[in-house]
Coordinates of C-alpha atoms in Angstrom, one line a residue:
X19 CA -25.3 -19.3 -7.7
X20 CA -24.8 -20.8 -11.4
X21 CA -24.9 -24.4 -10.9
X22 CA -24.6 -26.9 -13.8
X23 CA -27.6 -26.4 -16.6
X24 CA -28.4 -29.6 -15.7
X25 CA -28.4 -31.1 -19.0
X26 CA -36.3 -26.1 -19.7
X27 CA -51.8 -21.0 -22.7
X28 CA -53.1 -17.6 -20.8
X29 CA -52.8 -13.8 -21.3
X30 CA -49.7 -12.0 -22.1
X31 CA -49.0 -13.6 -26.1
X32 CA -47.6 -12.4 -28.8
X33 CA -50.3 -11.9 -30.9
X34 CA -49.0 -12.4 -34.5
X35 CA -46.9 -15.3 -32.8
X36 CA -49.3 -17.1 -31.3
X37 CA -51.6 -17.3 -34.1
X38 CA -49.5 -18.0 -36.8
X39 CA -48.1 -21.2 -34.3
X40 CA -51.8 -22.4 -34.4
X41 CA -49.9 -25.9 -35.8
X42 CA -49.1 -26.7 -32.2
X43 CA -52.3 -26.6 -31.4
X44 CA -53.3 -28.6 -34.3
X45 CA -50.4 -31.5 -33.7
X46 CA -52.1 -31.6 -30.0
X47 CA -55.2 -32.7 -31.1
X48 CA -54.1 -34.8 -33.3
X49 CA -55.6 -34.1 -36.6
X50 CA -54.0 -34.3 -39.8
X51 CA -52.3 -31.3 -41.4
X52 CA -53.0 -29.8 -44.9
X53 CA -50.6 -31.4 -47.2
X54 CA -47.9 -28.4 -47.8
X55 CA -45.3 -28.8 -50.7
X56 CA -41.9 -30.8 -49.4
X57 CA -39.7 -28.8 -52.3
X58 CA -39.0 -24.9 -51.9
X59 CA -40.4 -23.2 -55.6
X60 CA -40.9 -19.8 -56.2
X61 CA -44.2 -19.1 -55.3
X62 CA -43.1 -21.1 -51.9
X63 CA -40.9 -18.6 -51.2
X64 CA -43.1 -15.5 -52.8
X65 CA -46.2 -16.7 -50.2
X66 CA -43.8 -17.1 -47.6
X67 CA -42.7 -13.4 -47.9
X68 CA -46.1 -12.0 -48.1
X69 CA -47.1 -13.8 -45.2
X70 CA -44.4 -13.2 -42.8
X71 CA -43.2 -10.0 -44.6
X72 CA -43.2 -8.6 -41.1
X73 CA -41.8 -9.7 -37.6
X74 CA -44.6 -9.8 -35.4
X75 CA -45.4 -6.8 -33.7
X76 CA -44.6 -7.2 -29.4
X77 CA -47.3 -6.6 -27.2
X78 CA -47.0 -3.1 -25.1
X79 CA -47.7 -5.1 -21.8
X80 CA -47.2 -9.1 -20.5
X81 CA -48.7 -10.5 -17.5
X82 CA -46.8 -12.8 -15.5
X83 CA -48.1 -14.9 -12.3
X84 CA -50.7 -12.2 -12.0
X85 CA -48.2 -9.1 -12.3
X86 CA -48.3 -7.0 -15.6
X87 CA -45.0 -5.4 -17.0
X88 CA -44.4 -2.9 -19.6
X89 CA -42.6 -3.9 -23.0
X90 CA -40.1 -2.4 -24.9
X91 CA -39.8 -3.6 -28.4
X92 CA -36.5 -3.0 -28.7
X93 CA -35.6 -5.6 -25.8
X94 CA -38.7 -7.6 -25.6
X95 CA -37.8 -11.5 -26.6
X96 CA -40.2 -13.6 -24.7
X97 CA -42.5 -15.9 -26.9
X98 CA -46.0 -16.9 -26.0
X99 CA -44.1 -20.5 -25.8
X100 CA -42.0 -19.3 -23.3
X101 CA -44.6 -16.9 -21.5
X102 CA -47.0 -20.1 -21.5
X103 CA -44.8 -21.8 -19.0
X104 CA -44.1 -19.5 -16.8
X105 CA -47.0 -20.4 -14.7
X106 CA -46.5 -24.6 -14.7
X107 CA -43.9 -24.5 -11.9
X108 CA -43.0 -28.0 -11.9
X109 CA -40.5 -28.1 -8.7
X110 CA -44.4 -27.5 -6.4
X111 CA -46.0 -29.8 -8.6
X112 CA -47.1 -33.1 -6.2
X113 CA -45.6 -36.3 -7.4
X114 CA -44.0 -34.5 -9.8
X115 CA -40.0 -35.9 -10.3
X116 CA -38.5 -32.6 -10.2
X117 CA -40.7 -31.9 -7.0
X118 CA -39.6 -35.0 -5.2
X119 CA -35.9 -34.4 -6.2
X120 CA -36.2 -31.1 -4.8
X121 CA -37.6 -32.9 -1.3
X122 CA -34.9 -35.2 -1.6
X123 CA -32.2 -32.6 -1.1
X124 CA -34.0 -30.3 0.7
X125 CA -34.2 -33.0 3.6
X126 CA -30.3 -33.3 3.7
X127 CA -30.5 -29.6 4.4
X128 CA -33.0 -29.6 7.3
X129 CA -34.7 -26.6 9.2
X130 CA -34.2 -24.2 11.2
X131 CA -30.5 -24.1 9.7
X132 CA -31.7 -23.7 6.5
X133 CA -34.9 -21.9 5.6
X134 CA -36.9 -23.1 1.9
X135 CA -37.7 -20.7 -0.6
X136 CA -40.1 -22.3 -3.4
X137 CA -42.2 -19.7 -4.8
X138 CA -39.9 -16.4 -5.6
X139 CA -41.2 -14.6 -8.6
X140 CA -39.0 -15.3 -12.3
X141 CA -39.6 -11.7 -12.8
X142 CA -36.3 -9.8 -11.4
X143 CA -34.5 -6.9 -12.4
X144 CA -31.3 -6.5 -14.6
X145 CA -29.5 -5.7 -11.0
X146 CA -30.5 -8.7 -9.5
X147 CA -29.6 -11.3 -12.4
X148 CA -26.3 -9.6 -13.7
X149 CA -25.1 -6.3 -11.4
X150 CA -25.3 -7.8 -7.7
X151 CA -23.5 -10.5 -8.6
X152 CA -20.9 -9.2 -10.4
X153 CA -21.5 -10.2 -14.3
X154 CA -19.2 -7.4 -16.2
X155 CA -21.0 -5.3 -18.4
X156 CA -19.5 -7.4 -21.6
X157 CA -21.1 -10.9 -20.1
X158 CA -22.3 -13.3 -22.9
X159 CA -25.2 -14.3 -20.5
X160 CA -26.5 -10.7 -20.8
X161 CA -27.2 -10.8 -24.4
X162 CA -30.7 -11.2 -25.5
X163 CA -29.8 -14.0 -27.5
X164 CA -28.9 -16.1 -24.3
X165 CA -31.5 -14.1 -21.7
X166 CA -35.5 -13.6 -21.9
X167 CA -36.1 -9.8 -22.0
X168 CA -39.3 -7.9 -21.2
X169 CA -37.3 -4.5 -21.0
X170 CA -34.0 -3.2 -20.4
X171 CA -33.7 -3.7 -17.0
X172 CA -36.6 -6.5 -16.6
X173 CA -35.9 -10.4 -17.7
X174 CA -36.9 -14.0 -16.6
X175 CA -34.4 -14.7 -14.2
X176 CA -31.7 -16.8 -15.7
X177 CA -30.9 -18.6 -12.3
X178 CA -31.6 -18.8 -8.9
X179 CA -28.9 -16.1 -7.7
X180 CA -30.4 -13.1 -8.6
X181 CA -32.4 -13.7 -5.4
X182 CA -29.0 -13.9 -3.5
X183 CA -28.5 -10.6 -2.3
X184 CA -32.9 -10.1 -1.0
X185 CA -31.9 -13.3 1.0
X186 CA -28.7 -12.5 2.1
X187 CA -30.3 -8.9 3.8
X188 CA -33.4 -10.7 4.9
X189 CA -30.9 -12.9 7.1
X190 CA -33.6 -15.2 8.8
X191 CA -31.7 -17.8 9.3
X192 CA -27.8 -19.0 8.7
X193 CA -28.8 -21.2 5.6
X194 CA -31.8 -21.3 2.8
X195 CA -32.3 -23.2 0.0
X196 CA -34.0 -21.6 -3.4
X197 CA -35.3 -24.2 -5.6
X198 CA -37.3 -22.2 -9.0
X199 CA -37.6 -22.1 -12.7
X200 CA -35.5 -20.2 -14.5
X201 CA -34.6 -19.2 -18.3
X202 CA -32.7 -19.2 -20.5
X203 CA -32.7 -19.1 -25.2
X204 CA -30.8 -22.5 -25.2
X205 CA -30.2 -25.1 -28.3
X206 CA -32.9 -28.1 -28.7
X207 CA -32.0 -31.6 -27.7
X208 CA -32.8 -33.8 -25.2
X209 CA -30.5 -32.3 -22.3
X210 CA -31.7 -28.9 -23.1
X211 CA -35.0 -26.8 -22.5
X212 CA -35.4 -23.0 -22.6
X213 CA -37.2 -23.3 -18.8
X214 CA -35.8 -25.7 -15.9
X215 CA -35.7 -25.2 -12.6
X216 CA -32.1 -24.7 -10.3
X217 CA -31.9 -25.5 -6.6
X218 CA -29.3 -23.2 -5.0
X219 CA -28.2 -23.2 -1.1
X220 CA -26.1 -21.0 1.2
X221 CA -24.9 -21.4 4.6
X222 CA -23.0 -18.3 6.3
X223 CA -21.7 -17.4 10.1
X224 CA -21.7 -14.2 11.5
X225 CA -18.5 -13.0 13.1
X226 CA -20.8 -10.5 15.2
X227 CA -22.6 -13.8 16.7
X228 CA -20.3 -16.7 16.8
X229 CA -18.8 -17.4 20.5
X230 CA -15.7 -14.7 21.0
X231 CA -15.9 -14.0 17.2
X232 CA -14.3 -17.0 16.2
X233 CA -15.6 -17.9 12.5
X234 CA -13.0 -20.8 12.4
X235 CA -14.4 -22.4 15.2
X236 CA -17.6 -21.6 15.0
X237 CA -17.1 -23.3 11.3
X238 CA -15.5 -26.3 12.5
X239 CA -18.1 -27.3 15.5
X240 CA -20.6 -27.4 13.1
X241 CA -18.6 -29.5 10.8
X242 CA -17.9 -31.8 13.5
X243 CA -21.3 -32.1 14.4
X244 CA -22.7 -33.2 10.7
X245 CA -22.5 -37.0 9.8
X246 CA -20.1 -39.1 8.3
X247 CA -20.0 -41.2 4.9
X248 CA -18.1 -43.9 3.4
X249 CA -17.6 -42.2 0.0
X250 CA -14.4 -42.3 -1.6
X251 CA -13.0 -38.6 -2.0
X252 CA -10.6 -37.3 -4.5
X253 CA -9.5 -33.6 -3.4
X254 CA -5.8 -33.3 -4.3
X255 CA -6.0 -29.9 -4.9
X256 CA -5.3 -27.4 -2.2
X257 CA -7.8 -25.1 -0.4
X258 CA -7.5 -22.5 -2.5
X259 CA -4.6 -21.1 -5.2
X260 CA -3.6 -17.6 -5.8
X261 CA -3.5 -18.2 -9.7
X262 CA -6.5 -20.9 -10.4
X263 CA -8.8 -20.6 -7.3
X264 CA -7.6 -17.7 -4.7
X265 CA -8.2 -16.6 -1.6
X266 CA -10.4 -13.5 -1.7
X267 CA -8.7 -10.5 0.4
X268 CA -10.9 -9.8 3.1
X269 CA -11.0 -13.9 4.5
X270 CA -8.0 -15.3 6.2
X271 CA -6.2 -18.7 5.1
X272 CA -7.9 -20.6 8.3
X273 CA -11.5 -19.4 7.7
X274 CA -11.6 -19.9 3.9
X275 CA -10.3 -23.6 4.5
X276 CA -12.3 -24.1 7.1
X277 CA -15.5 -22.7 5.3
X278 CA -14.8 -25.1 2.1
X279 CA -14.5 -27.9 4.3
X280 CA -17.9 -27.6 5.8
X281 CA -19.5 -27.1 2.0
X282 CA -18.0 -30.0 0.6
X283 CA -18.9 -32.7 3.2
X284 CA -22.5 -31.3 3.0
X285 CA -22.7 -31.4 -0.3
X286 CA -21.1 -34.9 -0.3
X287 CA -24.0 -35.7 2.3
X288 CA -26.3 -34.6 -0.6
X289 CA -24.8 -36.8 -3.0
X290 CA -25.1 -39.9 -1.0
X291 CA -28.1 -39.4 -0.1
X292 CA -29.2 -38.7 -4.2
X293 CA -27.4 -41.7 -4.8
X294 CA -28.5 -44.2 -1.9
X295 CA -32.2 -43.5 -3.3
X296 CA -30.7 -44.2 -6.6
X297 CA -29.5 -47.4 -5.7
X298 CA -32.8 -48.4 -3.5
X299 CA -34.5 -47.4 -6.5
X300 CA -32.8 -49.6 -9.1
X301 CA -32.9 -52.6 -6.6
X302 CA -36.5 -52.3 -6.2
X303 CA -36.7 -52.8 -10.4
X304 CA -34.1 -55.6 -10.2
X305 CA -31.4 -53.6 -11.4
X306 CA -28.1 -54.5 -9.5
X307 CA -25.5 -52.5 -8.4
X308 CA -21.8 -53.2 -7.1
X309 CA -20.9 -53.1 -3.5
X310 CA -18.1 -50.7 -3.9
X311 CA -18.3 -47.2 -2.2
X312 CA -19.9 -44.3 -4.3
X313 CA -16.7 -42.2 -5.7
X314 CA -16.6 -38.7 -6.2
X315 CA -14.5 -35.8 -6.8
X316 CA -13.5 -32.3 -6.4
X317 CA -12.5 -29.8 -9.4
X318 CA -11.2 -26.1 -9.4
X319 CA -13.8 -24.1 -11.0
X320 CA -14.7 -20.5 -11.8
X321 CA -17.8 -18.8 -10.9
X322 CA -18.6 -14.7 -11.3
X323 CA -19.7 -14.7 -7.5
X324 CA -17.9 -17.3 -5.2
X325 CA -13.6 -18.1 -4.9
X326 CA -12.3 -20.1 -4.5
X327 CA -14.9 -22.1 -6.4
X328 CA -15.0 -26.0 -7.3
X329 CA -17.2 -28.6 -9.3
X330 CA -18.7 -31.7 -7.8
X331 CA -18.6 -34.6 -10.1
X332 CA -19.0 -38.5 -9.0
X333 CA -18.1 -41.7 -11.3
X334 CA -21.3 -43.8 -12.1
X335 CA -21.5 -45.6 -15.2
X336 CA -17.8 -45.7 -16.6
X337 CA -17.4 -41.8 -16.2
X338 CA -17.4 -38.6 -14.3
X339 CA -20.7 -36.9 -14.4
X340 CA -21.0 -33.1 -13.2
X341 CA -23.2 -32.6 -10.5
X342 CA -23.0 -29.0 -9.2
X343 CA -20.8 -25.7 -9.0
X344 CA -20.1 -24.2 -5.5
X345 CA -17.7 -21.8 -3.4
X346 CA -16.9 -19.7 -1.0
X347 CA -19.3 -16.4 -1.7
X348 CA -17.7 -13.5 -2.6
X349 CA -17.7 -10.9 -0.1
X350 CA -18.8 -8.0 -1.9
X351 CA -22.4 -9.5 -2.2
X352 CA -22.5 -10.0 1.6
X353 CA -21.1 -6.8 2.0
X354 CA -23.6 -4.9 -0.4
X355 CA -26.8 -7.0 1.0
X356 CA -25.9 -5.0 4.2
X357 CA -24.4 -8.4 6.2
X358 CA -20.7 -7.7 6.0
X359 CA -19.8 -9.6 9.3
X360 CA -20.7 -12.6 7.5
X361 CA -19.0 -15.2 5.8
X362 CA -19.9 -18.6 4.2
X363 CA -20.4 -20.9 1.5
X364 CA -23.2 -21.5 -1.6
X365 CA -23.7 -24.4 -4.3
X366 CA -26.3 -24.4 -7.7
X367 CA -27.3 -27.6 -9.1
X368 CA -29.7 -28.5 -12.1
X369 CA -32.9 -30.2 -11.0
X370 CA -33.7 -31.8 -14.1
X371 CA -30.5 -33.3 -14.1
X372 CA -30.5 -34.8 -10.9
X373 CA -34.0 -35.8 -11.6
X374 CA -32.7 -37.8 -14.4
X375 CA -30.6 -39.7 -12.6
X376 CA -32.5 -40.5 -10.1
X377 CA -35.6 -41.7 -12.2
X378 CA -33.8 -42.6 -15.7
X379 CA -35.7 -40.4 -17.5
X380 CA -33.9 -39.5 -21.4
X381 CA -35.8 -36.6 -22.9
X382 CA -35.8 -33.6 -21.3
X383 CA -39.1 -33.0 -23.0
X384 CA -41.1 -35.5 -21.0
X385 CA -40.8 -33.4 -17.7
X386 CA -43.3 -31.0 -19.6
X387 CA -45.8 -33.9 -20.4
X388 CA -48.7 -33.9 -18.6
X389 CA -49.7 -37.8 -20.7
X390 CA -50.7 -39.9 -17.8
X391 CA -48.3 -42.5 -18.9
X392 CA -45.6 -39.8 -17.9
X393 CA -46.7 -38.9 -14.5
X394 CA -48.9 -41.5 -13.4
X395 CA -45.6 -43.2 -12.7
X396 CA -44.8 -41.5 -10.0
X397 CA -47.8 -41.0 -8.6
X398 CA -47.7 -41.8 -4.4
X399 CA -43.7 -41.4 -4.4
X400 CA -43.7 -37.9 -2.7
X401 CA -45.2 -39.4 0.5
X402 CA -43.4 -42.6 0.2
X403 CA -40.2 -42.4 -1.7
X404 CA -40.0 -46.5 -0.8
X405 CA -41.7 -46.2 -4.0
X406 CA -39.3 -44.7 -6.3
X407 CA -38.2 -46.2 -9.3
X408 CA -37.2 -46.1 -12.8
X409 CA -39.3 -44.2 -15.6
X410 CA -40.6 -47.2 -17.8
X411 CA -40.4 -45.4 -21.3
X412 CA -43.3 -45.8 -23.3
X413 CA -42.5 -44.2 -26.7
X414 CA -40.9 -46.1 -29.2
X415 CA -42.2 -43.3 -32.0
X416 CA -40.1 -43.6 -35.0
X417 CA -37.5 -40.3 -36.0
X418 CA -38.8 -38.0 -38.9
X419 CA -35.8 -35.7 -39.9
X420 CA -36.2 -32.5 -42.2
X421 CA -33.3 -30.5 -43.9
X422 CA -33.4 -27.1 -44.4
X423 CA -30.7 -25.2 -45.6
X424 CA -30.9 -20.9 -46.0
X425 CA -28.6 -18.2 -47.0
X426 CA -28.2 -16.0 -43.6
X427 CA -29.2 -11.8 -44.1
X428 CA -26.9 -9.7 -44.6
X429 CA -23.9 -9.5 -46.9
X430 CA -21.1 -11.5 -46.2
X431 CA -23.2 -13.0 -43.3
X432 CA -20.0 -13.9 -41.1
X433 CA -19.2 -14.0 -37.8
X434 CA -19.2 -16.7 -35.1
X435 CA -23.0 -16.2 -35.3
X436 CA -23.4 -17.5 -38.5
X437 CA -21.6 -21.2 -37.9
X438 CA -23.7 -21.4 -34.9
X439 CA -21.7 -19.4 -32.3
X440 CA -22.2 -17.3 -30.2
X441 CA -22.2 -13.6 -32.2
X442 CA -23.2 -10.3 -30.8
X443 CA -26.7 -8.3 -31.2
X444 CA -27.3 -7.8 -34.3
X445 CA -26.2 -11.3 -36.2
X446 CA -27.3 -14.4 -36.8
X447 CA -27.8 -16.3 -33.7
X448 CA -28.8 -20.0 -34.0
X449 CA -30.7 -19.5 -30.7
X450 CA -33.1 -17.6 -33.3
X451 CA -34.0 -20.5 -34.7
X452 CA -34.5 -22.7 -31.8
X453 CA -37.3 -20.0 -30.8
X454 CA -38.8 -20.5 -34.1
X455 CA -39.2 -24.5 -34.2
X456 CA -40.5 -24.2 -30.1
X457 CA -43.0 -21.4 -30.9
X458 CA -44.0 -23.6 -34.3
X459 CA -43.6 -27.0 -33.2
X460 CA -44.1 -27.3 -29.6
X461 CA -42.5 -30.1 -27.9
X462 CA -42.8 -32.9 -31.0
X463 CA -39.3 -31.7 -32.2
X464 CA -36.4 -33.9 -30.1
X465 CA -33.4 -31.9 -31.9
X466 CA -32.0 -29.6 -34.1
X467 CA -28.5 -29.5 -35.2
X468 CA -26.1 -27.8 -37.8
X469 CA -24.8 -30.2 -40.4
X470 CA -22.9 -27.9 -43.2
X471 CA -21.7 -24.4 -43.3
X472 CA -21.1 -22.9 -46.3
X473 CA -19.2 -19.3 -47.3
X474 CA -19.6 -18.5 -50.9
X475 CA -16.0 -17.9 -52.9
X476 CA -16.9 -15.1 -54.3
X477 CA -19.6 -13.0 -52.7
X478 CA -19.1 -14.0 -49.4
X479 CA -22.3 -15.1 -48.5
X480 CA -22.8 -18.1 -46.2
X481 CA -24.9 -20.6 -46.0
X482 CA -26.1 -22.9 -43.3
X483 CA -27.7 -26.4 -43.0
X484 CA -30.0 -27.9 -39.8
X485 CA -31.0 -31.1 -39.7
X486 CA -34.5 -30.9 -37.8
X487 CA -35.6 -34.4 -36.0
X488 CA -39.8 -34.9 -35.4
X489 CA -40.3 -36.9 -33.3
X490 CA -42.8 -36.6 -30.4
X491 CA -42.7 -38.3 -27.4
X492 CA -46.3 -39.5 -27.4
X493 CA -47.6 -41.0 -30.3
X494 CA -46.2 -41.0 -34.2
X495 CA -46.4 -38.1 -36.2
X496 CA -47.6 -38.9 -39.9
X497 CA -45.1 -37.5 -42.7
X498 CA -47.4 -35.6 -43.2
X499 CA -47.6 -33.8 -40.6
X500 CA -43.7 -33.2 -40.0
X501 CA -43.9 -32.0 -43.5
X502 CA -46.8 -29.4 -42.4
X503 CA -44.9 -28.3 -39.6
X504 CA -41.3 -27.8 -41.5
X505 CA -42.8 -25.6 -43.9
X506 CA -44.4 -22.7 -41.4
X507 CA -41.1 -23.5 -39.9
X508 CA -39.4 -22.4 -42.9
X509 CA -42.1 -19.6 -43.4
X510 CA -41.6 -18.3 -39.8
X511 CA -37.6 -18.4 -40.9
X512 CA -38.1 -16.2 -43.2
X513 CA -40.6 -13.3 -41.3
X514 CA -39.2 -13.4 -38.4
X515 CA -34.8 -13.7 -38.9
X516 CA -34.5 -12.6 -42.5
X517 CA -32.9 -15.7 -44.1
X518 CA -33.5 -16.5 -47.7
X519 CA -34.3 -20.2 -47.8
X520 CA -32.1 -22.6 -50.6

C-alpha cells in the first residue's frame, strides 16, 4: 500500500535528451564549463529557439532490467535520468543504508510468517498501479505529470502495491514483505527524489484454515503470542468510525478490531526496534538520549485500498514525525486476487526516510552517491549493525542560487498549473521543470522553488519565478559553472515546455 513518500548510463535514452544533457557529464568530471552569458539578450533567446526549436523526439522502444517495451509518444515521459536508475536498486545494494534499513525491519517480520520479496520488476501495468487497487479513473496520481509513462497502459510503478493483488493470489505464506524502487515526477529538495524505494507488508488469515473458522481467534492467539513493549501509546480513537474510518461491509465489528489490533502492535514492534538501533547508534557517537519511554501515536487516515486506515507517527525531537500509513485491506482486492476467505491487515513506509533517521543523513541526494566518503561509512554495518552510527557529513560546499523568471505558453496561462499546482494534461506543470534541471543538472542542484507569480492586468498572461540552488554535495561548483548549467537549463525551458524566458 501507499506509505508515506518518505521525505528518489545504459540503453534505452532519449536520444536528443541525453545529448543535449552532456553538462552532467561534464560537471562529473569536473572540468570547467564554457563561460555562457548570465543576462537573457536577444540572440540568447534567438539561439535558444533554434536549438531546442523542437521537443526531443521519444525513442520507439526502452529497455528496462533487460526487458524491452514499446513507446507511445503520446504517453511516453521517462527521461534517460530517470531510465538511468532504474537499474541501481539501492534497497540489494550491500552496506548500503537503505539496504540495512530494509534488514532492519525485515527482521521484526521474520519467516515463514512472512515471505521477502526484493527483486519484483518497476515495470507493471496500468491495472496493477491504479485499477486493482481501486484508484478512480479521475486520480491525480494517474496523470503523467505525477507518474512515469512508457505507454498507456505501461508505467514505472509508483509504489509497492501494484504487486498486491500477484501476491495476494500466489498465497505462499500468511505475510510478505515487498521492499522496491519506485517512481514518481516529484518537486526537488532534499526530502524529495523522483526514485526511492517503499517497503510494504501484509499479514492475512484465512477463514477456510483457521481452527473452526474462527478469524477472531485465530487473530487474537497470534496477537497474544507476539512480544511486548514499553512504548507509550496514544489510540483514543475507536476501532473504526462509520463517517471518518468505517467498517467495510463484508467484516464484522469483532474481526475488524481484532485485525487492527494485531497490525498496530506489530508495527509498534517495528518502531522500537527502528528506534532502539537509533538510540544504540547515537550512544555509540556520544550522543545522549533521555531515559523516558519512546512515544507514539495513532491517527485516522485515508487510503484508496485499506479501511479503516491509520498513520503511525512517534515524538522525537520536539514533534510528531510520520512514519507509515496502514489498514485493514479492502476486501475487494482479496476478493479479485481469487482469496476471498481471507482477511487481514497491510502497512507502506518510505525507506529513505527511515533511513534518515536512523543514520542522520540530510540530503536526499547523497543516497545516490557512490563518493567513497558517502558509503564507505557504512561499510561492515550489514553484518554487524553493532556498528551503526551517524553519517559524518563531509560537504560544507557553499549555495549558488540562480533566478529565472518566464512567461508560461499559452494565452492567459492560468490554472492551478501555472502557480505551481497541480493542473491537468495539457498545462503548465511545475513537475516539468523539475525534469528539465534533473536531466540538465544531475544531482548538483539541492532545490528549486517558486518565489513570485505574476498575472498580467491586461493580457492575462502570467508569469512565474524559481529560485534554482547549485550546490553539489561533493565538491564546490565554480560560478562558472552554475552559470553554464542555468543557461541550457533555460535553453531546455524553452524546447522542451514552450515558456518564453523574461
Amino acid at each position: 500500500m501507499i506509505g508515506p513518500r518518505g521525505m528518489a548510463c545504459a540503453g534505452g535514452l532519449l536520444a536528443r535528451v541525453g545529448s543535449r544533457s552532456a553538462i552532467s557529464r561534464v560537471v562529473r568530471q569536473n572540468s570547467p564549463l564554457r563561460p555562457l552569458p548570465a543576462t537573457v539578450t536577444a540572440p540568447a533567446v534567438r539561439c535558444w529557439r533554434a536549438q531546442y526549436s523542437t521537443k526531443p523526439e521519444p525513442p520507439k522502444e526502452v529497455t528496462i532490467n533487460s526487458k524491452t517495451y514499446p513507446v507511445d509518444p503520446e504517453w511516453f515521459n521517462v527521461s534517460s535520468t530517470i531510465l538511468n536508475l532504474t537499474s541501481r536498486k539501492l534497497h540489494l545494494q550491500k552496506d548500503h543504508p537503505v539496504s540495512i534499513t530494509r534488514q532492519i525491519i525485515e527482521s521484526v517480520f521474520p519467516s515463514p510468517t512472512y515471505l521477502a520479496y526484493n527483486n519484483l520488476d518497476p515495470v507493471v501495468s496500468t491495472h496493477e498501479n491504479f485499477d486493482s487497487l481501486g484508484f478512480p479513473p479521475n486520480h491525480p496520481g494517474r496523470a503523467k505529470t505525477d507518474t512515469y509513462y512508457i505507454n498507456g497502459t505501461t508505467l514505472l510503478r509508483t509504489h509497492t502495491s501494484a504487486h498486491e493483488a500477484e501476491l495476494f493470489k500466489a498465497s505462499k505464506s500468511p505475510g510478505y514483505l515487498i521492499s522496491a524502487d519506485v517512481y514518481r515526477r516529484d518537486e526537488i529538495d532534499k526530502s524529495h527524489y523522483p526514485v526511492f524505494h517503499q517497503m510494504e507488508g501484509a499479514r492475512v488469515w484465512d477463514r477456510n484454515t483457521v481452527p473452526n473458522g474462527d478469524v477472531v481467534s485465530a487473530v487474537y492467539k497470534d496477537l497474544e503470542a507476539l512480544p511486548k513493549h514499553d512504548m507509550i501509546i496514544e489510540d483514543p480513537n475507536p476501532p473504526f468510525h462509520p463517517d471518518r474510518n468505517p467498517l467495510q461491509p463484508s467484516h464484522s465489528a469483532e474481526e475488524a478490531e481484532a485485525v487492527g489490533k494485531h497490525l498496530k502492535r506489530s508495527l509498534e514492534l517495528m518502531v522500537a526496534e527502528i528506534f532502539k538501533r537509533v538510540k544504540e547508534s547515537h550512544a555509540r557517537a556520544g550522543i545522549q538520549h533521555g531515559s523516558e519511554p519512546l512515544k507514539v501515536r495513532w491517527v485516522e487516515a485515508y487510503f484508496p485500498f485499506t479501511s479503516p486506515s491509520w498513520e503511525l507517527e512517534v515524538w522525537y525531537q520536539d514533534g510528531w514525525l510520520e512514519i507509515l500509513g496502514c489498514g485493514v485491506s479492502q476486501q475487494h482486492i482479496l476478493r479479485d486476487a481469487g482469496v476471498a476467505s481471507q482477511i487481514g491487515w497491510a502497512f507502506g513506509l518510505g525507506l529513505e526516510r527511515i533511513a534518515m533517521l536512523l543514520f542522520q543523513i540530510p540530503d536526499i541526494r547523497l543516497f545516490w552517491s557512490r563518493d567513497e566518503r558517502f558509503l564507505g561509512q557504512f561499510r561492515g554495518v550489514e553484518g554487524d549493525w553493532g556498528k551503526m552510527r551517524p553519517f559524518v557529513g563531509f560537504s560544507r560546499h557553499p549555495a549558488c542560487y540562480k533566478d529565472v523568471s518566464f512567461w508560461l505558453p499559452g494565452h492567459g496561462g492560468g490554472g492551478a498549473g501555472a502557480a505551481g499546482g497541480r493542473g491537468g494534461e495539457g498545462e503548465w506543470h511545475e513537475n516539468d521543470l523539475m525534469e528539465v534541471v534533473r536531466d540538465v543538472c544531475g544531482d548538483v542542484v539541492e532545490d528549486v522553488v517558486m518565489m513570485d507569480s505574476f498575472t498580467h492586468p491586461k493580457t492575462g498572461r502570467r508569469s512565474v519565478c524559481y529560485r534554482v540552488n547549485y550546490r553539489s554535495l561533493e565538491r564546490t561548483l565554480t560560478n562558472e559553472e552554475a552559470n553554464g548549467l542555468h543557461e541550457r537549463v533555460k535553453g531546455e525551458m524553452v524546447g522542451r515546455l514552450g515558456v518564453e524566458i523574461r
